[in-house]
Amino acid sequence: MTDNKFHVLLVEDNKHDVRFVKRAWEQNNITNPLDVVPNGQACLDYLLHQGAYADKANHPFPSLILLDIRMPVMDGLTAIEQLGQQYPQIAVIILTTYNEDEMMLRGLQLGARGYLL
């Protein structure tokens, strides 16, 4: 039997939203590993294995990124633009609590594969 588990990276600054996603993981028996970083810059650092994310064994390359749009340091739209240029093979899904069509459309234009409101 092959192991179909892939790593998921959640990019979210709100601790309540992080807790919500982790609870959804547990309640739905999702066994895919979930790592969390607080902003777009930390996401890029994670992917490049820089700084706090240098250990590749503890910070494996994700196949899916769940990305908030509104974050400090580097917002989600800027991160999507960087990700699309450097890592087009990673599926990026926007997670947002804001119903702003223009921002979500911009995210899709920059390379996100979808969004969840």
mmCIF file of C-alpha atoms in Angstrom:
data_model
loop_
_atom_site.group_PDB
_atom_site.id
_atom_site.type_symbol
_atom_site.label_atom_id
_atom_site.label_comp_id
_atom_site.label_asym_id
_atom_site.label_seq_id
_atom_site.Cartn_x
_atom_site.Cartn_y
_atom_site.Cartn_z
ATOM 1 C CA MET A 1 0.000 0.000 0.000
ATOM 2 C CA THR A 2 1.375 3.418 -0.871
ATOM 3 C CA ASP A 3 1.322 6.346 1.510
ATOM 4 C CA ASN A 4 -0.819 9.070 -0.075
ATOM 5 C CA LYS A 5 -0.296 11.535 2.736
ATOM 6 C CA PHE A 6 0.970 14.929 1.728
ATOM 7 C CA HIS A 7 1.974 17.843 3.894
ATOM 8 C CA VAL A 8 -0.228 20.905 4.194
ATOM 9 C CA LEU A 9 1.038 24.339 5.192
ATOM 10 C CA LEU A 10 -1.446 26.715 6.818
ATOM 11 C CA VAL A 11 -0.431 30.374 6.547
ATOM 12 C CA GLU A 12 -2.565 32.179 9.117
ATOM 13 C CA ASP A 13 -1.892 34.872 11.711
ATOM 14 C CA ASN A 14 -5.123 34.553 13.714
ATOM 15 C CA LYS A 15 -4.728 31.981 16.502
ATOM 16 C CA HIS A 16 -8.494 31.367 16.615
ATOM 17 C CA ASP A 17 -8.573 30.532 12.905
ATOM 18 C CA VAL A 18 -5.580 28.225 13.364
ATOM 19 C CA ARG A 19 -7.421 26.461 16.183
ATOM 20 C CA PHE A 20 -10.528 26.191 13.958
ATOM 21 C CA VAL A 21 -8.558 24.520 11.140
ATOM 22 C CA LYS A 22 -6.818 22.146 13.546
ATOM 23 C CA ARG A 23 -10.167 21.204 15.073
ATOM 24 C CA ALA A 24 -11.575 20.546 11.575
ATOM 25 C CA TRP A 25 -8.547 18.320 10.903
ATOM 26 C CA GLU A 26 -9.284 16.306 14.043
ATOM 27 C CA GLN A 27 -13.062 16.110 13.621
ATOM 28 C CA ASN A 28 -12.715 14.899 10.037
ATOM 29 C CA ASN A 29 -9.901 12.461 10.824
ATOM 30 C CA ILE A 30 -7.572 14.123 8.347
ATOM 31 C CA THR A 31 -4.226 12.409 8.723
ATOM 32 C CA ASN A 32 -2.226 14.682 6.448
ATOM 33 C CA PRO A 33 0.381 16.551 8.493
ATOM 34 C CA LEU A 34 -0.445 20.234 9.025
ATOM 35 C CA ASP A 35 2.218 22.846 9.715
ATOM 36 C CA VAL A 36 1.403 26.471 10.556
ATOM 37 C CA VAL A 37 3.254 29.720 9.861
ATOM 38 C CA PRO A 38 2.014 33.230 10.766
ATOM 39 C CA ASN A 39 2.460 35.215 7.525
ATOM 40 C CA GLY A 40 3.548 35.211 3.900
ATOM 41 C CA GLN A 41 7.211 35.888 4.668
ATOM 42 C CA ALA A 42 7.308 32.965 7.083
ATOM 43 C CA CYS A 43 5.717 30.850 4.331
ATOM 44 C CA LEU A 44 8.532 31.723 1.941
ATOM 45 C CA ASP A 45 11.128 31.116 4.678
ATOM 46 C CA TYR A 46 9.531 27.711 5.331
ATOM 47 C CA LEU A 47 9.699 26.755 1.651
ATOM 48 C CA LEU A 48 13.300 27.950 1.352
ATOM 49 C CA HIS A 49 14.246 26.261 4.677
ATOM 50 C CA GLN A 50 15.592 29.508 6.091
ATOM 51 C CA GLY A 51 15.834 30.710 9.677
ATOM 52 C CA ALA A 52 13.509 28.894 12.061
ATOM 53 C CA TYR A 53 12.490 26.530 9.249
ATOM 54 C CA ALA A 54 16.005 25.366 8.261
ATOM 55 C CA ASP A 55 15.484 21.771 9.406
ATOM 56 C CA LYS A 56 14.026 19.992 6.364
ATOM 57 C CA ALA A 57 13.040 16.937 8.406
ATOM 58 C CA ASN A 58 10.817 19.015 10.693
ATOM 59 C CA HIS A 59 9.566 21.309 7.917
ATOM 60 C CA PRO A 60 8.867 19.124 4.880
ATOM 61 C CA PHE A 61 7.907 20.637 1.563
ATOM 62 C CA PRO A 62 4.095 20.965 1.348
ATOM 63 C CA SER A 63 1.905 19.872 -1.545
ATOM 64 C CA LEU A 64 -0.895 22.226 -0.486
ATOM 65 C CA ILE A 65 -0.880 25.694 1.050
ATOM 66 C CA LEU A 66 -3.967 27.101 2.775
ATOM 67 C CA LEU A 67 -3.362 30.840 2.761
ATOM 68 C CA ASP A 68 -5.022 33.760 4.520
ATOM 69 C CA ILE A 69 -5.119 37.038 2.579
ATOM 70 C CA ARG A 70 -4.908 39.612 5.377
ATOM 71 C CA MET A 71 -1.748 39.155 7.442
ATOM 72 C CA PRO A 72 1.039 41.314 8.853
ATOM 73 C CA VAL A 73 4.607 41.340 7.480
ATOM 74 C CA MET A 74 3.602 39.935 4.067
ATOM 75 C CA ASP A 75 -0.034 39.642 3.012
ATOM 76 C CA GLY A 76 -1.472 36.661 1.189
ATOM 77 C CA LEU A 77 -1.671 38.295 -2.244
ATOM 78 C CA THR A 78 2.022 39.179 -2.180
ATOM 79 C CA ALA A 79 2.824 35.655 -1.003
ATOM 80 C CA ILE A 80 0.726 34.111 -3.802
ATOM 81 C CA GLU A 81 2.592 36.173 -6.360
ATOM 82 C CA GLN A 82 5.944 35.001 -4.960
ATOM 83 C CA LEU A 83 4.769 31.390 -4.699
ATOM 84 C CA GLY A 84 3.464 31.312 -8.253
ATOM 85 C CA GLN A 85 6.786 32.488 -9.583
ATOM 86 C CA GLN A 86 8.959 30.198 -7.459
ATOM 87 C CA TYR A 87 6.726 27.189 -6.743
ATOM 88 C CA PRO A 88 4.047 26.754 -9.409
ATOM 89 C CA GLN A 89 3.718 23.056 -8.515
ATOM 90 C CA ILE A 90 2.219 23.807 -5.084
ATOM 91 C CA ALA A 91 -1.559 24.103 -4.927
ATOM 92 C CA VAL A 92 -2.565 27.289 -3.093
ATOM 93 C CA ILE A 93 -6.076 27.721 -1.704
ATOM 94 C CA ILE A 94 -7.103 31.081 -0.244
ATOM 95 C CA LEU A 95 -8.884 30.954 3.112
ATOM 96 C CA THR A 96 -10.599 34.170 4.092
ATOM 97 C CA THR A 97 -13.385 35.477 6.278
ATOM 98 C CA TYR A 98 -13.720 38.572 4.097
ATOM 99 C CA ASN A 99 -16.191 38.426 1.216
ATOM 100 C CA GLU A 100 -14.188 40.640 -1.111
ATOM 101 C CA ASP A 101 -14.573 39.455 -4.681
ATOM 102 C CA GLU A 102 -11.835 41.726 -5.987
ATOM 103 C CA MET A 103 -9.206 40.307 -3.603
ATOM 104 C CA MET A 104 -10.224 36.715 -4.269
ATOM 105 C CA LEU A 105 -10.201 37.262 -8.036
ATOM 106 C CA ARG A 106 -6.770 38.873 -7.766
ATOM 107 C CA GLY A 107 -5.555 35.828 -5.834
ATOM 108 C CA LEU A 108 -6.832 33.518 -8.568
ATOM 109 C CA GLN A 109 -5.158 35.642 -11.231
ATOM 110 C CA LEU A 110 -1.884 35.388 -9.313
ATOM 111 C CA GLY A 111 -2.025 31.616 -9.228
ATOM 112 C CA ALA A 112 -4.263 30.416 -6.401
ATOM 113 C CA ARG A 113 -6.278 27.381 -7.439
ATOM 114 C CA GLY A 114 -9.341 28.285 -5.422
ATOM 115 C CA TYR A 115 -10.689 29.947 -2.332
ATOM 116 C CA LEU A 116 -12.869 29.168 0.649
ATOM 117 C CA LEU A 117 -14.899 31.869 2.318
#
